[in-house]
Coordinates of C-alpha atoms and ligand atoms in Angstrom, one line a residue:
M6 CA 114.1 90.0 119.5
P7 CA 117.8 90.3 118.6
S8 CA 117.9 91.2 114.8
A9 CA 120.7 89.5 112.8
H10 CA 120.7 92.6 110.5
I11 CA 123.8 94.6 110.4
D12 CA 122.5 96.6 107.4
T13 CA 119.3 98.0 109.0
F14 CA 117.8 99.5 105.9
S15 CA 114.6 97.4 105.9
R16 CA 114.0 97.9 109.6
D17 CA 114.6 101.6 109.3
H18 CA 112.0 101.9 106.5
L19 CA 109.1 99.9 107.9
P20 CA 105.8 101.9 108.0
P21 CA 105.3 103.8 111.2
A22 CA 103.5 101.5 113.9
A23 CA 100.3 103.4 113.5
L24 CA 100.1 102.7 109.8
Q25 CA 100.7 99.1 110.0
P26 CA 98.1 96.5 110.0
E27 CA 97.0 94.5 113.0
F28 CA 98.8 91.1 112.9
L29 CA 96.8 88.1 114.5
F30 CA 98.4 84.8 115.4
E31 CA 95.4 83.0 116.7
L32 CA 96.2 79.5 115.4
P33 CA 98.6 77.6 117.8
E34 CA 101.0 76.9 115.1
L35 CA 101.5 80.5 114.4
K36 CA 103.2 81.2 117.8
F37 CA 106.7 81.7 116.5
P38 CA 109.8 81.8 118.4
A39 CA 111.8 85.0 118.7
Q40 CA 114.6 83.6 116.4
L41 CA 113.4 82.2 113.0
N42 CA 115.1 81.7 109.7
C43 CA 112.7 80.3 107.0
A44 CA 115.6 78.5 105.2
T45 CA 116.3 76.5 108.4
E46 CA 112.6 75.6 108.7
L47 CA 111.9 74.8 105.0
L48 CA 115.2 73.4 103.8
D49 CA 117.7 72.3 106.5
R50 CA 115.1 70.8 108.8
Q51 CA 114.1 68.5 106.0
V52 CA 117.6 67.2 105.5
A53 CA 118.0 67.1 109.3
A54 CA 114.9 64.9 109.5
G55 CA 116.3 62.3 107.2
R56 CA 114.5 63.5 104.1
G57 CA 117.8 64.7 102.3
A58 CA 117.6 62.0 99.7
R59 CA 114.0 62.8 98.7
L60 CA 113.2 64.4 95.4
C61 CA 113.0 68.2 95.7
I62 CA 113.3 70.0 92.3
R63 CA 113.0 68.9 88.7
A64 CA 113.3 70.8 85.5
P65 CA 113.1 70.1 81.7
G66 CA 116.3 68.7 80.4
G67 CA 116.6 66.0 83.0
L68 CA 117.9 68.0 86.0
V69 CA 116.9 66.3 89.4
W70 CA 117.8 67.8 92.8
T71 CA 117.1 66.2 96.1
Y72 CA 116.7 68.2 99.3
R73 CA 120.3 67.4 100.1
D74 CA 121.3 68.8 96.7
L75 CA 119.4 72.0 97.1
Q76 CA 120.9 72.5 100.5
D77 CA 124.4 71.9 99.1
K78 CA 123.8 74.5 96.4
A79 CA 122.2 77.1 98.7
D80 CA 125.0 76.7 101.2
R81 CA 127.6 77.3 98.6
I82 CA 125.9 80.2 97.2
A83 CA 125.6 81.7 100.6
H84 CA 129.3 81.3 101.2
V85 CA 129.9 83.0 97.8
L86 CA 127.6 86.0 98.9
V87 CA 129.2 86.4 102.3
N88 CA 132.9 85.5 101.6
E89 CA 133.4 86.8 98.1
M90 CA 130.7 89.3 97.5
G91 CA 130.9 91.0 100.9
L92 CA 127.4 90.6 101.8
V93 CA 126.2 91.3 105.4
P94 CA 123.0 90.4 107.0
G95 CA 120.2 92.9 105.9
N96 CA 121.7 93.8 102.5
R97 CA 119.3 93.4 99.6
V98 CA 119.9 90.9 96.7
L99 CA 118.2 91.2 93.4
L100 CA 117.5 87.9 91.8
R101 CA 116.7 87.4 88.2
A102 CA 116.0 84.3 86.3
P103 CA 113.2 82.4 84.6
N104 CA 111.8 79.8 87.0
N105 CA 114.6 77.3 87.4
P106 CA 116.4 75.3 90.1
M107 CA 119.3 77.7 90.4
L108 CA 116.8 80.7 91.1
A109 CA 115.4 78.6 94.1
A110 CA 119.0 77.8 95.3
C111 CA 119.8 81.5 95.1
W112 CA 116.7 82.3 97.0
F113 CA 117.5 80.0 99.8
A114 CA 121.1 81.3 100.0
V115 CA 119.7 84.8 100.5
M116 CA 117.6 83.5 103.4
K117 CA 120.5 81.7 104.9
A118 CA 122.7 84.7 104.7
G119 CA 120.1 86.8 106.5
A120 CA 119.7 89.1 103.6
V121 CA 116.6 90.4 101.7
A122 CA 115.5 88.7 98.3
V123 CA 114.3 91.1 95.7
A124 CA 113.2 88.7 92.9
T125 CA 112.3 90.3 89.7
M126 CA 110.1 89.5 86.8
P127 CA 112.0 88.0 83.8
L128 CA 110.4 90.4 81.3
L129 CA 111.3 93.6 83.1
R130 CA 113.4 96.1 81.1
A131 CA 116.5 98.1 82.3
K132 CA 114.3 101.1 83.3
E133 CA 112.0 99.0 85.5
L134 CA 114.9 97.2 87.1
K135 CA 116.6 100.5 87.9
A136 CA 113.5 101.7 89.6
I137 CA 113.4 98.5 91.7
I138 CA 117.1 98.7 92.6
E139 CA 116.7 102.3 93.7
I140 CA 113.5 101.7 95.8
G141 CA 115.0 98.6 97.4
R142 CA 118.5 100.0 97.7
V143 CA 119.8 96.8 96.1
T144 CA 123.4 95.9 96.9
H145 CA 124.0 92.6 95.3
A146 CA 122.5 90.6 92.2
L147 CA 122.5 87.1 91.2
C148 CA 121.2 86.8 87.6
D149 CA 120.7 84.0 85.1
A150 CA 123.0 84.6 82.2
S151 CA 120.0 84.5 79.7
L152 CA 118.7 87.6 81.3
A153 CA 121.9 89.6 81.7
D154 CA 121.5 92.4 79.2
E155 CA 118.8 94.5 80.8
L156 CA 120.3 94.1 84.2
Q157 CA 123.7 95.1 82.9
E158 CA 122.2 98.3 81.6
A159 CA 120.3 99.0 84.9
V160 CA 123.5 98.2 86.9
L161 CA 125.5 100.7 85.0
A162 CA 123.0 103.4 86.1
S163 CA 122.9 102.3 89.7
P164 CA 125.9 103.2 91.7
G165 CA 124.7 101.4 95.0
L166 CA 124.8 98.0 93.2
R167 CA 128.3 96.7 92.8
Q168 CA 128.4 93.1 93.3
V169 CA 126.8 91.0 90.4
R170 CA 127.3 87.3 89.5
H171 CA 125.7 85.3 86.8
F172 CA 124.6 81.7 86.7
N173 CA 123.7 78.9 84.3
Y174 CA 126.8 79.8 82.3
A175 CA 130.3 78.3 82.1
G176 CA 132.7 81.3 82.3
P177 CA 135.5 81.7 84.9
D178 CA 133.7 84.4 86.7
S179 CA 130.4 82.4 86.9
L180 CA 128.6 81.8 90.2
E181 CA 129.0 78.1 89.5
R182 CA 132.8 78.4 89.4
A183 CA 132.8 80.4 92.6
M184 CA 130.4 77.8 94.3
Q185 CA 133.1 75.1 93.6
R186 CA 135.5 76.9 96.1
H187 CA 133.1 76.3 99.1
G188 CA 132.2 72.8 100.0
E189 CA 131.6 73.4 103.7
P190 CA 128.2 73.7 105.3
F191 CA 126.9 77.2 105.9
T192 CA 125.7 78.3 109.2
N193 CA 122.5 80.3 108.7
A194 CA 122.2 83.8 110.0
D195 CA 120.4 83.7 113.5
T196 CA 117.6 85.9 112.2
A197 CA 114.8 87.4 114.3
A198 CA 111.3 86.2 113.3
D199 CA 110.6 89.7 112.4
D200 CA 113.7 90.4 110.3
C201 CA 112.7 91.3 106.7
C202 CA 113.6 88.7 104.1
I203 CA 111.5 89.6 101.1
F204 CA 110.8 92.7 99.2
G205 CA 107.9 91.7 97.0
F206 CA 107.3 94.2 94.3
T207 CA 103.6 94.7 93.4
S208 CA 102.7 93.5 89.9
G209 CA 100.8 96.7 89.5
T210 CA 97.9 96.9 87.1
T211 CA 98.4 100.7 87.2
G212 CA 102.0 101.7 87.1
V213 CA 104.4 102.9 89.7
P214 CA 106.0 100.0 91.6
K215 CA 106.0 99.7 95.3
A216 CA 107.7 97.1 97.5
T217 CA 105.9 95.0 100.1
M218 CA 108.1 93.9 103.0
H219 CA 107.8 90.4 104.5
F220 CA 109.5 88.8 107.5
H221 CA 110.8 85.3 108.1
R222 CA 107.7 84.6 110.2
D223 CA 105.4 85.8 107.4
V224 CA 106.9 83.1 105.1
M225 CA 106.3 80.5 107.6
A226 CA 102.8 81.7 108.4
S227 CA 101.9 81.5 104.5
C228 CA 103.0 77.9 104.6
L229 CA 100.8 77.1 107.8
C230 CA 97.4 78.7 106.9
W231 CA 96.2 78.1 103.3
P232 CA 98.2 75.0 102.5
P233 CA 97.5 72.6 105.4
H234 CA 93.9 73.9 105.7
V235 CA 92.7 74.2 102.2
L236 CA 95.2 72.7 99.7
R237 CA 96.0 69.7 101.9
A238 CA 98.8 68.3 99.5
T239 CA 101.0 65.5 100.8
A240 CA 104.8 64.7 100.7
D241 CA 104.2 62.6 97.5
D242 CA 102.6 65.4 95.5
V243 CA 104.5 66.9 92.6
F244 CA 103.8 70.6 92.2
I245 CA 103.9 72.4 88.9
G246 CA 102.7 75.7 87.6
S247 CA 103.2 79.0 85.7
P248 CA 103.6 82.0 88.0
P249 CA 107.1 83.4 88.1
L250 CA 108.9 83.1 91.6
A251 CA 109.1 86.8 91.6
F252 CA 105.2 86.8 92.1
T253 CA 104.5 85.5 95.5
F254 CA 101.8 83.3 94.0
G255 CA 104.5 81.4 92.3
L256 CA 107.0 81.5 95.2
G257 CA 104.6 79.9 97.6
G258 CA 103.0 77.6 95.2
L259 CA 106.1 76.3 93.6
V260 CA 108.8 76.5 96.4
L261 CA 107.6 77.2 99.7
F262 CA 104.6 75.1 100.1
P263 CA 105.9 71.9 98.4
M264 CA 109.1 72.3 100.5
S265 CA 107.2 72.9 103.8
I266 CA 105.7 69.3 103.5
G267 CA 108.7 67.5 101.9
A268 CA 107.1 67.3 98.5
S269 CA 108.7 68.0 95.1
T270 CA 108.3 70.7 92.6
V271 CA 108.8 71.1 88.8
L272 CA 110.2 74.5 87.8
L273 CA 109.5 75.4 84.2
D274 CA 111.5 78.2 82.5
K275 CA 108.6 78.6 80.1
A276 CA 105.2 77.8 81.3
G277 CA 102.6 78.8 78.7
P278 CA 99.7 76.2 78.4
P279 CA 101.7 73.8 76.0
Q280 CA 104.7 73.7 78.3
L281 CA 102.4 73.1 81.3
L282 CA 100.7 70.3 79.6
E283 CA 104.1 68.7 78.7
G284 CA 105.4 69.2 82.1
I285 CA 102.4 67.6 83.7
K286 CA 102.8 64.5 81.5
E287 CA 106.4 64.2 81.6
F288 CA 106.8 64.7 85.5
G289 CA 103.6 63.2 86.6
A290 CA 102.6 66.4 88.3
T291 CA 99.7 66.3 90.7
V292 CA 99.1 69.8 91.8
L293 CA 98.8 72.6 89.4
F294 CA 99.1 76.5 90.1
T295 CA 98.1 78.8 87.2
A296 CA 95.7 81.6 86.3
P297 CA 92.2 81.4 85.0
T298 CA 93.1 82.2 81.4
S299 CA 95.6 79.3 81.3
Y300 CA 92.8 76.8 82.6
R301 CA 90.6 78.1 79.9
T302 CA 93.3 77.3 77.1
L303 CA 94.3 74.0 78.7
A304 CA 90.6 72.8 79.0
A305 CA 90.9 71.8 75.3
R306 CA 93.4 69.2 76.1
G307 CA 91.2 67.4 78.6
V308 CA 91.6 64.0 77.2
E309 CA 95.2 64.1 77.6
L310 CA 95.0 65.6 81.0
R311 CA 92.7 62.8 82.1
R312 CA 95.5 60.4 81.6
T313 CA 97.8 62.2 84.0
P314 CA 97.9 61.9 87.8
L315 CA 96.9 65.6 88.1
R316 CA 94.6 65.9 91.0
K317 CA 94.5 69.5 92.5
C318 CA 94.3 72.5 90.4
V319 CA 94.6 76.0 92.1
S320 CA 93.6 79.2 90.4
A321 CA 94.5 82.9 91.5
G322 CA 95.6 86.1 90.4
E323 CA 92.2 87.0 88.9
A324 CA 88.7 86.2 89.5
L325 CA 87.8 82.7 88.2
P326 CA 84.8 83.0 85.9
A327 CA 82.1 80.3 86.8
S328 CA 82.2 79.3 83.1
T329 CA 86.0 78.5 83.3
R330 CA 85.4 76.4 86.4
A331 CA 82.7 74.5 84.6
L332 CA 84.8 74.0 81.5
W333 CA 87.6 72.6 83.4
K334 CA 85.5 70.3 85.4
E335 CA 83.9 68.8 82.3
A336 CA 87.3 68.5 80.6
T337 CA 89.3 67.0 83.3
G338 CA 86.8 66.0 86.1
I339 CA 88.7 68.3 88.6
E340 CA 87.1 71.0 90.6
I341 CA 89.4 74.1 90.6
I342 CA 90.4 75.5 94.0
D343 CA 90.1 79.2 93.6
G344 CA 91.8 81.7 96.1
I345 CA 92.4 85.3 96.4
G346 CA 95.8 86.3 97.5
A347 CA 97.8 89.5 97.3
T348 CA 101.4 90.5 97.1
E349 CA 100.6 92.6 100.4
L350 CA 99.4 89.6 102.3
L351 CA 101.9 87.2 100.6
H352 CA 99.5 84.5 99.6
I353 CA 95.9 83.4 99.7
F354 CA 93.4 84.5 102.4
I355 CA 90.0 83.5 101.0
S356 CA 89.6 80.2 99.3
H357 CA 87.8 76.8 99.4
D358 CA 88.7 73.2 98.9
E359 CA 87.4 70.9 96.1
A360 CA 84.4 69.8 98.2
H361 CA 83.3 73.3 98.9
A362 CA 83.5 75.1 95.6
R363 CA 80.6 77.4 94.9
P364 CA 80.6 78.6 91.3
G365 CA 81.1 82.5 91.2
A366 CA 82.4 82.5 94.7
T367 CA 86.1 82.8 95.7
G368 CA 85.4 80.8 99.0
T369 CA 85.4 81.4 102.7
V370 CA 88.1 83.0 104.9
V371 CA 91.3 80.9 105.2
P372 CA 91.9 79.8 108.9
G373 CA 94.2 82.4 110.5
Y374 CA 92.6 85.3 108.7
H375 CA 89.6 87.4 109.2
A376 CA 87.8 89.2 106.3
E377 CA 84.8 91.5 106.1
V378 CA 82.9 93.4 103.5
V379 CA 82.3 97.0 104.5
G380 CA 80.4 100.1 103.2
D381 CA 82.0 103.5 102.6
D382 CA 81.1 104.3 106.3
G383 CA 83.5 101.4 107.5
Q384 CA 80.5 99.4 108.8
P385 CA 80.0 95.7 107.8
C386 CA 77.6 95.2 104.9
A387 CA 74.5 93.1 105.2
P388 CA 74.8 89.7 103.4
G389 CA 74.5 90.3 99.6
V390 CA 75.5 93.8 99.6
V391 CA 78.6 94.9 97.6
G392 CA 81.3 96.7 99.6
R393 CA 85.0 96.9 100.1
L394 CA 86.9 93.7 101.1
R395 CA 89.1 94.1 104.1
V396 CA 91.4 91.4 105.7
K397 CA 93.7 90.8 108.7
G398 CA 95.7 87.9 109.8
P399 CA 99.3 86.8 110.4
T400 CA 100.6 88.6 107.4
G401 CA 99.8 92.0 106.1
C402 CA 100.9 95.2 104.2
R403 CA 104.0 96.9 104.8
Y404 CA 105.1 99.2 102.0
L405 CA 108.6 100.2 101.9
A406 CA 108.6 104.0 102.5
D407 CA 105.4 104.6 100.5
E408 CA 102.7 107.0 100.9
R409 CA 100.2 104.5 99.6
Q410 CA 100.4 102.5 103.0
K411 CA 97.6 104.7 104.3
N412 CA 95.4 103.8 101.5
Y413 CA 95.8 99.9 101.9
V414 CA 95.8 99.9 105.7
K415 CA 93.2 101.6 107.7
D416 CA 92.3 100.9 111.3
G417 CA 94.4 97.9 111.4
W418 CA 92.7 96.2 108.3
N419 CA 94.2 95.6 105.0
Y420 CA 91.9 96.9 102.2
T421 CA 92.8 95.0 99.1
G422 CA 90.9 97.3 96.6
D423 CA 88.4 94.6 95.7
A424 CA 84.6 95.0 95.7
Y425 CA 83.1 91.9 97.1
Q426 CA 79.8 90.6 98.5
R427 CA 79.5 88.0 101.4
D428 CA 76.5 85.7 101.3
A429 CA 74.7 84.4 104.4
D430 CA 76.8 81.3 104.5
G431 CA 80.2 83.2 104.8
Y432 CA 81.1 82.8 101.1
F433 CA 82.8 85.8 99.4
H434 CA 81.6 86.8 95.9
Y435 CA 84.1 88.9 93.8
H436 CA 82.6 91.9 91.9
A437 CA 85.5 93.9 90.6
R438 CA 88.4 95.8 91.6
T439 CA 86.9 98.9 93.2
D440 CA 88.4 101.1 90.4
D441 CA 86.9 98.7 87.7
M442 CA 83.2 99.4 88.5
I443 CA 81.4 101.0 85.6
I444 CA 78.7 103.6 86.5
S445 CA 76.3 103.8 83.5
A446 CA 73.2 105.8 83.7
G447 CA 73.2 105.4 87.5
Y448 CA 73.7 101.7 87.4
N449 CA 76.7 100.1 89.0
I450 CA 78.1 97.5 86.7
A451 CA 81.1 95.2 87.5
S452 CA 83.4 94.6 84.5
P453 CA 84.0 91.0 85.4
E454 CA 80.4 90.2 85.5
V455 CA 79.9 91.3 81.8
E456 CA 83.1 89.5 81.0
E457 CA 81.8 86.3 82.4
A458 CA 78.6 86.5 80.6
L459 CA 80.4 87.2 77.3
M460 CA 82.7 84.1 77.9
Q461 CA 79.8 81.8 78.0
H462 CA 79.4 82.4 74.3
A463 CA 81.1 79.8 72.2
A464 CA 82.6 82.4 69.8
V465 CA 84.5 84.2 72.7
A466 CA 88.0 83.1 73.6
E467 CA 88.8 86.0 76.0
C468 CA 87.4 89.5 76.6
G469 CA 87.9 92.6 78.7
V470 CA 85.2 95.1 79.7
I471 CA 85.6 98.8 80.7
G472 CA 83.6 101.9 81.1
W473 CA 83.7 104.2 78.1
P474 CA 83.0 108.0 78.4
D475 CA 79.5 108.7 77.1
A476 CA 77.8 112.2 77.2
E477 CA 74.4 110.9 77.9
R478 CA 75.0 108.1 80.3
G479 CA 78.3 109.1 81.8
Q480 CA 79.8 105.8 80.9
I481 CA 78.7 103.0 78.7
V482 CA 79.9 99.3 78.9
K483 CA 82.5 98.6 76.2
A484 CA 83.8 95.2 75.5
Y485 CA 87.0 94.0 73.8
V486 CA 86.6 90.6 72.5
V487 CA 89.1 88.0 71.2
L488 CA 87.2 85.5 69.1
R489 CA 87.9 81.8 68.9
T490 CA 89.4 80.8 65.4
G491 CA 86.5 80.0 63.0
H492 CA 84.3 83.0 64.1
A493 CA 84.2 86.2 62.0
P494 CA 84.1 89.7 63.6
G495 CA 81.5 92.1 62.2
E496 CA 78.3 93.8 62.8
A497 CA 76.4 90.5 62.9
M498 CA 78.7 89.2 65.6
V499 CA 78.3 92.3 67.6
K500 CA 74.5 91.9 67.6
T501 CA 74.8 88.3 68.5
L502 CA 77.0 88.9 71.5
Q503 CA 74.9 91.8 72.7
D504 CA 71.8 89.6 72.5
F505 CA 73.5 86.9 74.3
V506 CA 74.6 89.0 77.2
K507 CA 71.0 90.4 77.6
S508 CA 69.9 86.7 77.8
V509 CA 72.3 85.8 80.7
V510 CA 72.5 88.9 82.9
A511 CA 70.2 92.0 83.5
P512 CA 69.9 93.6 80.1
Y513 CA 71.0 97.1 81.2
K514 CA 74.6 95.5 81.7
Y515 CA 75.0 94.6 77.9
P516 CA 78.1 96.1 76.1
R517 CA 76.7 98.9 73.9
A518 CA 80.1 99.0 72.2
I519 CA 82.1 95.9 71.1
Q520 CA 85.6 95.9 69.5
F521 CA 87.3 92.8 68.2
I522 CA 91.0 92.5 69.0
D523 CA 93.7 89.9 68.6
K524 CA 95.0 89.7 72.2
L525 CA 94.3 91.2 75.6
P526 CA 96.9 93.3 77.3
R527 CA 98.1 91.5 80.4
T528 CA 100.7 92.0 83.3
Q529 CA 103.6 89.5 83.6
T530 CA 101.5 87.9 86.4
G531 CA 98.7 87.2 83.9
K532 CA 96.3 89.9 85.0
L533 CA 94.1 91.7 82.5
Q534 CA 95.2 95.4 82.2
R535 CA 91.7 97.0 81.7
F536 CA 93.1 100.5 81.9
K537 CA 95.1 99.7 78.7
L538 CA 92.1 98.8 76.7
K539 CA 90.9 102.4 76.2
D540 CA 94.0 103.1 74.2
I541 CA 93.7 100.2 71.8
Ligands
3UK2 C1 93.2 90.0 92.4 C2 91.7 88.0 92.7 C3 89.6 87.5 92.4 C4 92.5 90.9 93.4 C5 98.3 86.7 94.3 C6 97.6 84.6 95.1 O1 97.3 88.0 92.7 C7 98.0 88.0 93.7 O2 98.7 89.2 94.1 P1 98.7 90.5 93.4 O3 99.2 91.6 94.4 O4 97.1 91.0 93.1 C8 96.1 91.1 94.2 C9 94.8 91.3 93.5 O5 94.6 90.4 92.5 N1 93.0 88.6 92.7 C10 94.0 87.6 93.0 N2 93.3 86.4 93.1 C11 92.1 86.6 92.9 N3 90.6 88.3 92.4 N4 89.7 86.1 92.6 C12 91.0 85.7 92.7 N5 91.1 84.3 93.1 O6 92.1 92.1 92.9 C13 93.6 91.1 94.5 O7 93.4 92.2 95.4 O8 99.2 90.5 92.0 C14 97.5 85.8 94.4 C15 98.6 84.4 95.9 C16 99.6 85.4 95.9 C17 99.4 86.6 95.2 N6 100.3 87.5 95.3

């Protein structure tokens, strides 16, 4: 396949063939042509098919863009990148903004120009940005003016990154001013289906960042597996949610999936539970993407939510506790669609629709993917036995020049690092991250199971459970608990919660130590950072 890349950095740094996963294209719709540009497929095709006047993106403050408007912006930005910033296909463009329409336009511009998008979490500091710039050999940056400071500092320390433009600002050197100079349509780079277009940095619950590499065909595959087979939204749906577009959960749920069906999306620059609620009401959102904790908090507003047209609610990023599923159903009448995805696989590969929810299970394998639970010997486990989850399908793990490729991919399978159990009906039940299993006096205890038990108690707002070193038992179960307002910490509460856990799960799993805290440590993607609890 002829690559469009003149700068061959990404192709030169793919993992060696022997360390790549096996890629499967079993669904007929996944037989991609040799040349494929995902911006042509997702954006230009909608306009060419006569849907240019349809609503595409809205945002707080009254901004409304049609598909034609987004195409116009993306074309102008692509011209600026190529004609004013010296971009050639294959260059890496760092993108930095809260979720907003210009960020989406910049993302499509990078696709159109045949470059590689390196989207970054808004909260990252200069030091972390510098590491990303180095790992991804970033050459260009497009940055929201509100997040300029930390990037500025990182750019000063990064000689390879010379071209930076800022947007959502009115200065003479702004991206918007440059866009005014380019009104003509942009001819998209004729990229190969296997030209890289995304470096997705892992959200990392543990530390050192690594970049996952995704091709144009991977972007299209993510739109063709889970969305039509499980989510089944329509062109009239209005998508909304909290995950940043730098997190592939957000990129898919809030940009790629709505656009792949001609629907519209609402991009919120701040998307905590209050802003989500406001957004759902104001824009009449029908499809919500957010994390389990956010559903837990929002459930308190069930009366208001029932008055909105919200109809599909997707949870991912962390295991969805059965208690949160029940709480949301009771509050809103809506059955949450759970799904496990990973940055390495771009999006969701095990999930279920509303009619097939099983409390405590993530779901069944998404069409297009294969998944197994295997023991340490690499052999599939019998139903009900906990082992390691491994997956393969049209997308898979390619770390950019990283030793850890051989840990994630073995024998063609992607090992996600999760301990799972598969039941006789093919439903996958989450246990823990393989490194979050607690071994106490010879018992294997999964942190999330104890957390889920605790959360069923009315006094518990949130909690995190870890193994704590213990001379006698090796480890003991220790819980960090955030109480709901109106409940007092203290010895009596410790005893109450311990007794409660013993009454809902096997008593040996109860937390022998409980510490009350105000807030749990979380990543910017909303994941609990259990490893940080021990230092509290
Ligand atoms: C955990 C889940 C249980 C699991 C992601 C949807 O989370 C995403 O990507 P990350 O790379 O993390 C991957 C890991 O997160 N996880 C995610 N979802 C679930 N565990 N139930 C779930 N529903 O440990 C997995 O290995 O940050 C999620 C779409 C795109 C994504 N990138």
